[in-house]
């Protein structure tokens, strides 16, 4: 079954690439493909990059028959449950080293306290691209700026190799190269505190991400990201997915400054009169 | 002083002549090109320095003031020896953290003693209502009762003071802005708290129930000048407190900004703030943006915000009903925004 899935996935991705070959994208004044617009995925990768069935919640406790939602999340019922997904990892599973896999499992069982998304921390790369929010690419001959609705995260992308990042950061340091009409962005300089999804999949500060963005139609692009991190994975591995252009008239990125939304969670106990 | 102004005109005229010779670069689709990283650091404050009446001073006077300021640097770094006192204000940054430039603001070559150009006295013309709102909100920050009442910079919601604005005003550090243009919009990445302002050209306002941080900005070109009107401010963005400036912008205030690139190295930034309820009259200011080297780096504030929990926890540690804030009020109010070596009265001699 797994083999069949792999073959299907390979077929799907090669047909997509063929489509990309025949599609003539809109171009900037300098002849490069024009990626301007608001983009968003339609998948459940932010819940779990790997294949997963639907489940009651992200956080569980032992129940008398089966595990039940943790008490912190039980009140939101079906709104807090998880939709299924086929997974976006090429080959099916993330090739963790043995100890790293154990860490991933600890992350997963300690999700409420550990997922940086819960505290509205900057999402890192590639996670920012497949959250439940749009992101906007502002692109011209002299600038490339990715802005994300979630947490107002930003990637200010260098147009040539700037050398090693001067400091570690949440969103890393990115620079743009081109492979034909494919935008290739290499990102390093991470601080190792971001995750890859809500299921505890993670990386270290040694992560290097190579992303490939290829316009495949007026409304779609093919996205791939290869993650190299010798401290956590046995080999580089790749996720791939389509990303869709939002086409509603006058559509735009809205503001989701969640810092204010987590103040009760993070500082509520320090109020003069904490709420009961 | 009139003679001085005349001497000044002699200096300015050739400058503006050069400015006119300069041709505004354009984006491929024809809009004037404001792109790049820009910086607005300056020693000049929003409001007029105490003891100085004129908006514009001579180069000689400007250098004298700049030297006085440089002389205060040592005092800023002069921390008392030994353990810091318990339960008292222990000071904040040393000058290592500052990036406020070494010179007074110069707009079209003129040295300025305040960013505000109108009213003539260089002060925000609050109404009694505006003035009371400013102080009541500021007082609440000092009581440390709730996170929502602290300054926006301390909360890491947006940057300190009015760095993201509008009006976008220089603070103690991180006064960098990156402009990126696409057909139909101008984006300004504000370094402090990686805030993005999206200015939609000839766009329609957001529905009135949506009030974003930094407001809702709509722009248009008047010749080569980008004109931006901003309304619908977030209800918690009224108090803009920073060491470099403090102001209150009403929920329903309207800010109009004008960006004009007058040379390779210079964007003139003009703004007007209007609100009949908060101000006796509209007030105006001017600033200069100059090129900043390189790209803007990440400013992650919330992710390492030990300060806010420290401020709230410290207050709780002093016990319910702690009266430290009254002490603070008398001695050093408000402590986050006061810094005697940087106050407007430091040139008052």
Coordinates of C-alpha atoms in Angstrom, one line a residue:
Chain A
X1 CA 0.0 0.0 0.0
X2 CA 2.8 2.4 0.9
X3 CA 4.5 1.6 -2.3
X4 CA 1.4 2.2 -4.3
X5 CA 1.0 5.6 -2.5
X6 CA 4.6 6.5 -3.3
X7 CA 4.1 5.7 -7.0
X8 CA 0.9 7.6 -7.1
X9 CA 2.5 10.6 -5.4
X10 CA 5.4 10.4 -7.8
X11 CA 3.0 10.3 -10.8
X12 CA 1.1 13.2 -9.4
X13 CA 4.2 15.3 -8.9
X14 CA 5.6 14.5 -12.3
X15 CA 2.3 15.4 -14.0
X16 CA 2.3 18.7 -12.1
X17 CA 5.8 19.4 -13.3
X18 CA 4.8 18.6 -16.8
X19 CA 2.0 21.1 -16.5
X20 CA 4.5 23.6 -15.2
X21 CA 6.6 23.1 -18.3
X22 CA 3.8 24.0 -20.6
X23 CA 2.4 26.9 -18.6
X24 CA 3.6 30.3 -19.6
X25 CA 3.5 32.5 -16.5
X26 CA 3.0 36.3 -16.3
X27 CA 6.3 38.0 -16.1
X28 CA 7.9 41.0 -14.4
X29 CA 9.6 43.8 -16.4
X30 CA 12.9 41.9 -16.1
X31 CA 11.4 38.7 -17.7
X32 CA 11.2 36.6 -14.5
X33 CA 7.9 35.0 -13.5
X34 CA 5.6 37.2 -11.5
X35 CA 4.6 35.6 -8.2
X36 CA 2.7 38.7 -6.8
X37 CA -0.5 37.9 -5.0
X38 CA -2.1 36.3 -2.0
X39 CA -1.5 32.5 -1.8
X40 CA -2.8 29.8 0.5
X41 CA -2.7 26.0 0.8
X42 CA -5.8 23.7 0.9
X43 CA -4.5 20.9 3.1
X44 CA -4.0 19.8 6.6
X45 CA -0.2 19.9 6.6
X46 CA -0.1 22.2 9.6
X47 CA -1.8 19.5 11.7
X48 CA 0.6 16.9 10.6
X49 CA 3.0 16.7 7.7
X50 CA 2.6 12.9 7.6
X51 CA -0.6 11.0 6.8
X52 CA -3.1 11.1 9.6
X53 CA -6.7 10.1 10.3
X54 CA -9.3 12.4 11.7
X55 CA -9.0 12.6 15.5
X56 CA -10.9 14.2 18.4
X57 CA -8.3 16.7 19.5
X58 CA -4.6 17.6 19.4
X59 CA -4.3 17.1 23.2
X60 CA -5.5 13.9 24.9
X61 CA -5.7 12.3 28.4
X62 CA -6.4 8.8 29.3
X63 CA -10.1 7.8 29.2
X64 CA -11.9 4.8 30.6
X65 CA -12.2 3.3 27.1
X66 CA -10.1 5.3 24.7
X67 CA -8.1 8.5 25.1
X68 CA -10.3 11.6 25.4
X69 CA -9.6 15.3 24.7
X70 CA -7.5 16.9 27.4
X71 CA -9.5 19.0 29.9
X72 CA -8.0 22.3 28.5
X73 CA -9.5 21.7 25.1
X74 CA -12.6 19.6 25.9
X75 CA -15.0 22.6 25.9
X76 CA -14.5 23.5 22.3
X77 CA -15.7 20.1 21.1
X78 CA -15.7 19.4 17.4
X79 CA -14.1 22.8 16.7
X80 CA -10.9 21.5 18.3
X81 CA -10.9 18.2 16.4
X82 CA -8.5 17.4 13.6
X83 CA -9.3 16.7 9.9
X84 CA -7.6 13.8 8.2
X85 CA -4.9 14.3 5.6
X86 CA -2.9 12.1 3.1
X87 CA 0.3 13.7 4.2
X88 CA 2.7 15.9 2.1
X89 CA 6.0 14.1 2.8
X90 CA 7.5 12.5 -0.3
X91 CA 8.0 8.8 0.6
X92 CA 5.5 9.0 3.5
X93 CA 7.5 9.3 6.6
X94 CA 10.0 11.9 7.9
X95 CA 13.4 10.1 8.2
X96 CA 14.1 10.9 11.9
X97 CA 17.2 9.6 13.7
X98 CA 16.1 7.3 16.5
X99 CA 16.5 9.7 19.4
X100 CA 15.0 12.5 17.3
X101 CA 11.9 10.4 16.8
X102 CA 11.6 10.0 20.5
X103 CA 11.8 13.8 20.9
X104 CA 9.1 14.2 18.3
X105 CA 6.9 11.9 20.2
X106 CA 7.5 13.8 23.4
X107 CA 6.7 17.1 21.6
X108 CA 3.5 15.5 20.4
X109 CA 2.3 14.4 23.8
X110 CA 3.3 17.8 25.3
X111 CA 1.7 19.8 22.5
X112 CA -0.2 22.3 24.6
X113 CA 2.9 23.4 26.5
X114 CA 5.3 23.1 23.6
X115 CA 3.9 24.1 20.2
X116 CA 5.2 27.6 19.5
X117 CA 2.0 28.3 17.5
X118 CA 0.0 28.2 20.8
X119 CA 2.0 31.2 22.1
X120 CA 1.8 33.0 18.8
X121 CA 5.5 32.7 18.3
X122 CA 6.9 33.3 14.8
X123 CA 6.2 30.1 12.7
X124 CA 9.6 29.5 11.0
X125 CA 10.1 28.0 7.6
X126 CA 8.6 26.0 5.9
X127 CA 5.7 25.9 8.4
X128 CA 4.6 29.5 7.6
X129 CA 3.7 28.5 4.1
X130 CA 1.1 25.8 5.0
X131 CA -0.7 27.3 8.0
X132 CA -4.4 28.0 7.9
X133 CA -3.7 31.5 6.7
X134 CA -2.8 33.2 3.5
X135 CA 0.5 34.8 2.7
X136 CA 1.4 37.5 0.3
X137 CA 4.3 37.7 -2.1
X138 CA 5.3 41.2 -3.0
X139 CA 7.7 40.8 -5.9
X140 CA 9.4 43.0 -8.4
X141 CA 12.9 43.2 -10.1
X142 CA 14.5 44.7 -6.9
X143 CA 12.6 43.2 -4.0
X144 CA 11.0 40.0 -2.8
X145 CA 9.0 40.2 0.4
X146 CA 6.9 37.3 1.9
X147 CA 4.4 38.5 4.5
X148 CA 2.3 36.1 6.4
X149 CA -1.1 36.7 8.0
X150 CA -0.3 34.5 10.9
X151 CA 1.5 36.6 13.6
X152 CA 2.4 39.2 10.9
X153 CA 5.5 37.1 10.1
X154 CA 7.8 38.4 7.5
X155 CA 10.6 37.0 5.2
X156 CA 12.6 39.7 3.7
X157 CA 14.4 37.8 1.0
X158 CA 17.9 38.6 -0.2
X159 CA 18.4 38.6 -4.0
X160 CA 21.9 37.2 -3.8
X161 CA 23.8 34.9 -1.4
X162 CA 24.5 37.1 1.7
X163 CA 26.8 34.6 3.2
X164 CA 26.2 33.0 6.6
X165 CA 23.5 34.6 8.7
X166 CA 25.0 37.1 11.2
X167 CA 22.6 35.8 14.0
X168 CA 20.1 33.0 14.4
X169 CA 16.4 34.0 14.0
X170 CA 12.9 32.5 14.0
X171 CA 12.3 33.0 10.3
X172 CA 15.9 32.4 9.2
X173 CA 17.8 34.2 6.5
X174 CA 16.6 33.5 3.0
X175 CA 18.1 34.2 -0.4
X176 CA 16.7 33.8 -3.8
X177 CA 18.1 32.0 -6.8
X178 CA 16.4 30.8 -10.0
X179 CA 16.3 27.5 -11.7
X180 CA 14.7 28.4 -15.1
X181 CA 11.2 29.7 -14.1
X182 CA 11.4 28.1 -10.7
X183 CA 12.0 30.4 -7.7
X184 CA 14.5 28.7 -5.5
X185 CA 14.9 30.0 -1.9
X186 CA 17.5 28.8 0.5
X187 CA 17.0 29.5 4.1
X188 CA 19.4 28.9 7.0
X189 CA 20.3 30.7 10.3
X190 CA 17.4 29.3 12.3
X191 CA 17.3 29.4 16.1
X192 CA 15.9 25.9 16.3
X193 CA 12.9 26.9 18.3
X194 CA 10.3 26.5 15.6
X195 CA 8.3 23.4 14.7
X196 CA 7.1 22.0 11.4
X197 CA 3.5 21.3 12.4
X198 CA 1.1 20.8 15.4
X199 CA 2.2 17.1 15.7
X200 CA 5.6 17.8 17.2
X201 CA 7.6 17.4 14.0
X202 CA 10.7 19.5 14.5
X203 CA 14.2 20.5 13.4
X204 CA 17.3 22.0 15.0
X205 CA 19.2 25.2 14.4
X206 CA 21.2 23.3 11.8
X207 CA 18.2 23.2 9.5
X208 CA 18.7 24.2 5.9
X209 CA 15.5 24.5 3.8
X210 CA 15.6 24.7 0.0
X211 CA 12.2 25.7 -1.3
X212 CA 11.1 25.6 -5.0
X213 CA 8.1 27.6 -6.2
X214 CA 6.9 27.0 -9.8
X215 CA 3.8 28.7 -11.3
X216 CA 1.7 26.0 -12.8
X217 CA -1.5 27.9 -13.9
X218 CA -3.0 31.3 -13.4
X219 CA -4.3 30.1 -10.0
X220 CA -1.8 27.5 -8.8
X221 CA 1.8 27.0 -8.0
X222 CA 3.8 23.9 -7.2
X223 CA 5.7 24.1 -3.9
X224 CA 8.4 21.8 -2.7
X225 CA 10.7 22.2 0.3
X226 CA 13.7 20.0 1.0
X227 CA 14.8 19.9 4.6
X228 CA 18.4 19.0 5.6
X229 CA 19.3 18.7 9.2
X230 CA 22.0 16.1 10.0
X231 CA 21.4 16.4 13.7
X232 CA 17.7 15.3 13.4
X233 CA 17.2 13.4 10.2
X234 CA 19.1 10.5 8.6
X235 CA 18.8 12.1 5.1
X236 CA 17.3 15.2 3.4
X237 CA 13.6 14.9 2.8
X238 CA 11.0 16.8 0.8
X239 CA 7.5 17.9 1.2
X240 CA 5.4 19.0 -1.8
X241 CA 2.0 20.5 -2.3
X242 CA 0.1 22.9 -4.6
X243 CA -0.5 26.4 -3.3
X244 CA -3.5 28.3 -4.6
X245 CA -3.9 31.9 -5.5
X246 CA -6.8 33.7 -3.8
X247 CA -8.8 35.2 -6.5
X248 CA -11.8 37.0 -4.8
X249 CA -12.1 40.6 -6.0
X250 CA -10.0 42.9 -3.8
X251 CA -8.9 39.9 -1.7
X252 CA -6.0 40.7 0.6
X253 CA -4.1 39.6 3.5
X254 CA -5.9 40.5 6.8
X255 CA -4.2 41.2 10.1
X256 CA -3.8 38.4 12.6
X257 CA -1.7 39.9 15.4
X258 CA -2.2 37.1 17.8
X259 CA 0.3 38.5 20.4
X260 CA -2.7 40.3 22.0
X261 CA -4.8 37.1 21.8
X262 CA -2.4 35.1 24.1
X263 CA -2.0 37.6 26.8
X264 CA -4.5 35.9 29.1
X265 CA -2.7 32.6 28.5
X266 CA 0.8 33.9 29.1
X267 CA 0.3 36.7 31.6
X268 CA -3.2 36.2 33.1
X269 CA -1.8 34.8 36.3
X270 CA 0.1 38.0 36.8
X271 CA -2.9 40.3 36.8
X272 CA -3.7 42.2 40.0
X273 CA -6.9 40.3 40.1
X274 CA -6.4 37.0 38.2
X275 CA -9.6 35.7 36.7
X276 CA -11.0 32.5 38.2
Chain B
X1 CA 16.9 85.7 14.4
X2 CA 15.4 87.1 11.2
X3 CA 18.8 87.8 9.8
X4 CA 19.7 84.2 10.6
X5 CA 16.7 82.9 8.7
X6 CA 17.8 85.1 5.8
X7 CA 21.3 83.7 5.9
X8 CA 19.6 80.3 5.9
X9 CA 17.5 81.0 2.8
X10 CA 20.7 81.6 1.0
X11 CA 21.8 78.1 2.0
X12 CA 18.5 76.5 1.2
X13 CA 17.9 77.9 -2.3
X14 CA 20.8 76.2 -4.0
X15 CA 19.7 73.0 -2.2
X16 CA 16.2 73.1 -3.5
X17 CA 17.5 73.9 -7.0
X18 CA 19.5 70.6 -6.9
X19 CA 16.4 68.8 -5.7
X20 CA 14.5 70.1 -8.7
X21 CA 17.2 68.9 -11.1
X22 CA 16.8 65.4 -9.7
X23 CA 14.5 63.2 -11.5
X24 CA 12.3 60.8 -9.6
X25 CA 13.1 57.2 -10.5
X26 CA 10.1 55.1 -11.5
X27 CA 8.9 51.5 -11.1
X28 CA 8.4 49.7 -14.4
X29 CA 4.6 50.4 -14.3
X30 CA 5.3 54.2 -13.9
X31 CA 4.8 54.8 -10.1
X32 CA 7.6 56.9 -8.5
X33 CA 10.1 54.5 -6.9
X34 CA 10.4 54.8 -3.1
X35 CA 11.8 51.3 -2.7
X36 CA 14.6 50.4 -0.4
X37 CA 15.6 50.5 3.3
X38 CA 15.2 53.9 4.9
X39 CA 16.1 55.3 8.3
X40 CA 14.6 58.2 10.3
X41 CA 16.9 58.3 13.4
X42 CA 17.4 61.7 14.8
X43 CA 18.3 63.5 18.1
X44 CA 15.4 65.8 17.5
X45 CA 12.2 65.0 19.4
X46 CA 8.6 65.1 18.3
X47 CA 7.9 68.2 20.4
X48 CA 10.2 71.3 20.6
X49 CA 13.2 71.2 22.9
X50 CA 12.6 73.2 26.1
X51 CA 14.2 76.6 26.1
X52 CA 14.4 76.8 22.3
X53 CA 11.7 78.8 20.5
X54 CA 12.6 78.5 16.8
X55 CA 11.8 75.5 14.7
X56 CA 14.8 76.1 12.5
X57 CA 18.2 76.9 13.9
X58 CA 21.6 77.7 12.3
X59 CA 24.1 75.0 11.5
X60 CA 26.3 76.5 14.2
X61 CA 23.6 76.2 16.8
X62 CA 22.7 72.7 15.6
X63 CA 26.3 71.6 16.1
X64 CA 26.4 73.2 19.6
X65 CA 23.3 71.2 20.6
X66 CA 24.7 68.0 19.0
X67 CA 27.8 68.4 21.1
X68 CA 25.8 68.9 24.3
X69 CA 24.0 65.7 23.5
X70 CA 27.2 63.8 22.8
X71 CA 28.4 65.0 26.2
X72 CA 25.5 63.4 28.0
X73 CA 26.4 60.0 26.6
X74 CA 28.8 59.4 29.4
X75 CA 26.1 60.1 32.0
X76 CA 23.8 57.6 30.4
X77 CA 26.4 54.9 30.8
X78 CA 27.3 55.9 34.3
X79 CA 25.7 53.2 36.4
X80 CA 26.3 53.3 40.2
X81 CA 28.8 50.8 41.5
X82 CA 27.6 47.8 43.5
X83 CA 24.2 46.1 43.6
X84 CA 21.2 47.9 42.1
X85 CA 18.8 49.3 44.7
X86 CA 15.8 47.1 45.5
X87 CA 12.3 48.5 44.9
X88 CA 13.4 51.6 43.1
X89 CA 13.8 52.6 39.5
X90 CA 17.1 51.0 38.4
X91 CA 17.4 52.7 35.0
X92 CA 17.2 51.0 31.7
X93 CA 19.4 50.9 28.6
X94 CA 22.9 52.1 28.3
X95 CA 23.9 53.9 25.1
X96 CA 25.1 50.7 23.4
X97 CA 21.4 50.0 22.6
X98 CA 20.7 53.4 21.1
X99 CA 20.4 54.1 17.4
X100 CA 19.0 57.5 17.4
X101 CA 21.7 59.1 15.3
X102 CA 24.2 61.8 16.3
X103 CA 22.6 64.8 14.7
X104 CA 19.5 67.0 14.8
X105 CA 16.9 66.4 12.2
X106 CA 17.5 68.2 8.9
X107 CA 14.6 68.7 6.5
X108 CA 15.5 70.0 3.1
X109 CA 18.8 71.0 4.7
X110 CA 17.3 72.9 7.6
X111 CA 18.3 71.9 11.1
X112 CA 15.1 71.4 13.1
X113 CA 14.4 71.5 16.9
X114 CA 11.2 69.5 16.7
X115 CA 9.5 67.2 14.3
X116 CA 6.3 69.2 14.8
X117 CA 6.1 72.2 12.5
X118 CA 2.6 73.3 13.4
X119 CA 1.4 74.7 15.8
X120 CA 4.3 77.1 15.9
X121 CA 5.3 76.2 19.5
X122 CA 6.1 72.7 18.4
X123 CA 3.7 71.0 20.9
X124 CA 0.7 68.8 20.4
X125 CA -2.4 71.0 20.8
X126 CA -4.4 68.7 23.1
X127 CA -8.0 69.6 24.1
X128 CA -8.8 69.1 27.7
X129 CA -10.4 65.8 26.7
X130 CA -7.3 64.7 24.7
X131 CA -5.0 65.7 27.6
X132 CA -7.1 63.8 30.2
X133 CA -7.2 60.7 28.0
X134 CA -3.5 60.8 27.5
X135 CA -2.8 61.1 31.3
X136 CA -5.4 58.6 32.4
X137 CA -4.1 56.0 30.0
X138 CA -0.5 56.7 30.9
X139 CA -1.4 56.4 34.6
X140 CA -2.9 52.9 34.1
X141 CA 0.4 51.8 32.6
X142 CA 2.1 52.6 35.8
X143 CA -0.3 50.6 38.0
X144 CA 0.7 47.4 36.3
X145 CA -2.7 45.8 36.9
X146 CA -3.2 44.1 33.6
X147 CA -1.1 43.3 30.5
X148 CA -3.6 45.1 28.2
X149 CA -2.9 48.4 30.0
X150 CA 0.9 48.3 29.5
X151 CA 2.6 50.2 26.6
X152 CA 2.3 48.5 23.2
X153 CA 6.1 48.2 23.0
X154 CA 6.3 46.4 26.4
X155 CA 3.5 44.1 25.2
X156 CA 5.3 43.5 21.9
X157 CA 2.0 44.0 20.1
X158 CA 3.5 46.7 17.8
X159 CA 6.7 48.7 18.3
X160 CA 7.3 51.4 21.0
X161 CA 5.7 54.8 20.6
X162 CA 4.6 55.6 17.2
X163 CA 7.4 53.8 15.3
X164 CA 4.9 52.0 13.1
X165 CA 2.5 55.0 13.3
X166 CA 1.1 56.5 11.4
X167 CA 2.6 59.0 11.9
X168 CA 5.8 56.9 11.8
X169 CA 8.1 58.6 14.3
X170 CA 11.7 57.7 15.3
X171 CA 12.3 56.0 18.6
X172 CA 15.5 55.1 20.5
X173 CA 16.5 52.3 18.1
X174 CA 15.4 50.2 15.1
X175 CA 14.2 53.2 13.1
X176 CA 14.4 51.3 9.8
X177 CA 11.7 50.9 7.2
X178 CA 11.7 48.9 4.0
X179 CA 9.4 50.1 1.2
X180 CA 8.3 47.5 -1.4
X181 CA 6.0 48.4 -4.2
X182 CA 3.8 46.4 -6.4
X183 CA 1.1 47.6 -8.9
X184 CA -1.7 48.9 -6.7
X185 CA 0.1 48.9 -3.3
X186 CA 3.0 50.2 -1.3
X187 CA 4.1 48.0 1.6
X188 CA 6.2 49.4 4.4
X189 CA 7.9 46.9 6.6
X190 CA 8.5 48.6 10.0
X191 CA 11.5 47.1 11.6
X192 CA 10.3 47.3 15.2
X193 CA 8.0 44.3 15.6
X194 CA 8.1 43.3 12.0
X195 CA 4.9 45.3 11.4
X196 CA 3.8 45.6 7.8
X197 CA 1.8 48.6 6.6
X198 CA -0.1 47.8 3.4
X199 CA -1.1 51.0 1.7
X200 CA -3.7 50.2 -1.0
X201 CA -3.6 52.7 -3.8
X202 CA -7.0 54.1 -4.6
X203 CA -8.5 51.3 -2.6
X204 CA -11.7 51.2 -0.5
X205 CA -11.8 51.4 3.2
X206 CA -12.1 48.2 5.3
X207 CA -15.6 47.7 6.8
X208 CA -15.8 49.9 9.8
X209 CA -15.9 47.1 12.4
X210 CA -12.3 46.1 11.4
X211 CA -9.8 48.2 13.2
X212 CA -6.3 47.0 12.5
X213 CA -3.1 47.8 14.4
X214 CA -1.5 50.8 12.5
X215 CA -5.0 51.6 11.1
X216 CA -6.3 51.2 7.6
X217 CA -4.2 53.1 5.0
X218 CA -5.4 54.1 1.6
X219 CA -3.0 56.0 -0.7
X220 CA -2.8 57.8 -4.0
X221 CA -0.2 59.6 -6.0
X222 CA -0.3 63.4 -6.3
X223 CA 2.4 64.0 -8.9
X224 CA 5.5 62.3 -7.5
X225 CA 4.2 62.4 -3.9
X226 CA 2.6 59.4 -2.2
X227 CA -0.4 60.6 -0.1
X228 CA -1.7 58.2 2.5
X229 CA -4.8 58.7 4.6
X230 CA -5.2 56.5 7.6
X231 CA -8.3 56.0 9.9
X232 CA -9.9 53.1 11.8
X233 CA -7.2 52.8 14.4
X234 CA -7.2 49.9 16.8
X235 CA -8.9 50.9 20.1
X236 CA -5.7 50.0 22.1
X237 CA -3.3 52.0 19.9
X238 CA -4.2 55.4 21.2
X239 CA -1.4 55.8 23.7
X240 CA 1.9 55.8 21.9
X241 CA 4.6 55.8 24.6
X242 CA 8.3 55.7 24.1
X243 CA 11.3 57.3 25.6
X244 CA 11.7 59.5 22.5
X245 CA 8.1 60.7 22.3
X246 CA 4.7 60.3 24.0
X247 CA 1.4 61.0 22.3
X248 CA -2.2 60.2 22.2
X249 CA -3.9 59.5 18.9
X250 CA -7.7 59.2 19.0
X251 CA -9.7 56.2 18.0
X252 CA -11.2 58.3 15.2
X253 CA -8.2 60.5 14.4
X254 CA -7.2 60.8 10.8
X255 CA -3.5 60.9 9.8
X256 CA -2.5 62.1 6.4
X257 CA 1.1 61.4 5.3
X258 CA 3.0 62.6 2.3
X259 CA 6.1 60.9 1.1
X260 CA 8.2 62.7 -1.5
X261 CA 11.5 61.4 -2.7
X262 CA 13.6 64.6 -3.3
X263 CA 16.9 62.9 -4.0
X264 CA 18.8 59.6 -4.1
X265 CA 19.4 60.0 -0.3
X266 CA 16.2 61.7 0.9
X267 CA 12.5 61.1 1.3
X268 CA 10.7 64.1 2.9
X269 CA 7.9 62.8 5.1
X270 CA 5.2 65.2 6.0
X271 CA 2.1 64.3 8.2
X272 CA -1.0 65.9 9.6
X273 CA -3.0 64.6 12.5
X274 CA -6.7 65.6 12.8
X275 CA -9.3 64.9 15.5
X276 CA -11.6 67.7 16.8
X277 CA -12.2 65.7 20.0
X278 CA -8.5 65.2 20.9
X279 CA -6.8 68.3 19.5
X280 CA -7.6 71.9 19.4
X281 CA -6.4 72.1 15.8
X282 CA -4.8 69.8 13.3
X283 CA -1.1 69.5 13.9
X284 CA 1.7 68.8 11.4
X285 CA 5.2 67.4 11.4
X286 CA 8.1 66.8 9.0
X287 CA 10.9 64.2 9.0
X288 CA 13.6 63.0 6.6
X289 CA 14.1 59.4 5.7
X290 CA 17.6 58.5 4.6
X291 CA 19.0 55.3 3.0
X292 CA 19.8 52.5 5.5
X293 CA 22.4 49.9 4.6
X294 CA 21.3 46.5 3.8
X295 CA 18.0 44.7 4.5
X296 CA 15.9 44.8 7.6
X297 CA 16.7 42.1 10.1
X298 CA 14.2 40.1 12.2
X299 CA 12.8 41.9 15.2
X300 CA 11.3 39.2 17.4
X301 CA 10.0 40.8 20.6
X302 CA 7.1 38.7 21.9
X303 CA 9.1 35.4 21.7
X304 CA 11.5 36.6 24.3
X305 CA 9.3 39.0 26.3
X306 CA 10.6 38.5 29.8
X307 CA 10.1 42.2 30.4
X308 CA 6.3 42.2 30.6
X309 CA 6.0 39.3 33.0
X310 CA 8.8 40.9 35.0
X311 CA 6.9 44.2 35.3
X312 CA 3.7 42.5 36.3
X313 CA 5.3 39.9 38.6
X314 CA 7.4 42.6 40.2
X315 CA 4.3 44.6 41.0
X316 CA 2.6 41.5 42.4
X317 CA 5.6 40.8 44.5
X318 CA 5.2 44.2 46.2
X319 CA 1.9 43.0 47.5
X320 CA -1.7 43.9 46.7
X321 CA -2.2 47.6 46.9
X322 CA 1.5 48.3 46.5
X323 CA 1.9 52.0 46.2
X324 CA 5.1 52.0 44.1
X325 CA 3.3 53.6 41.3
X326 CA 2.5 56.7 43.4
X327 CA 6.2 56.8 44.3
X328 CA 7.0 56.5 40.6
X329 CA 4.5 59.2 39.8
X330 CA 6.2 61.6 42.1
X331 CA 9.7 60.8 41.3
X332 CA 10.0 59.6 37.8
X333 CA 6.7 59.4 36.1
X334 CA 6.2 57.6 33.9
X335 CA 9.2 55.4 34.2
X336 CA 9.1 53.6 30.9
X337 CA 9.1 56.9 29.0
X338 CA 11.3 59.1 31.1
X339 CA 15.1 59.3 30.6
X340 CA 16.4 62.5 32.0
X341 CA 19.5 62.6 29.7
X342 CA 17.2 62.2 26.7
X343 CA 14.4 64.4 27.8
X344 CA 13.4 67.5 25.8
X345 CA 14.8 69.7 28.6
X346 CA 18.4 68.5 28.2
X347 CA 19.3 71.5 26.2
X348 CA 17.5 73.9 28.6
X349 CA 20.4 76.0 29.9

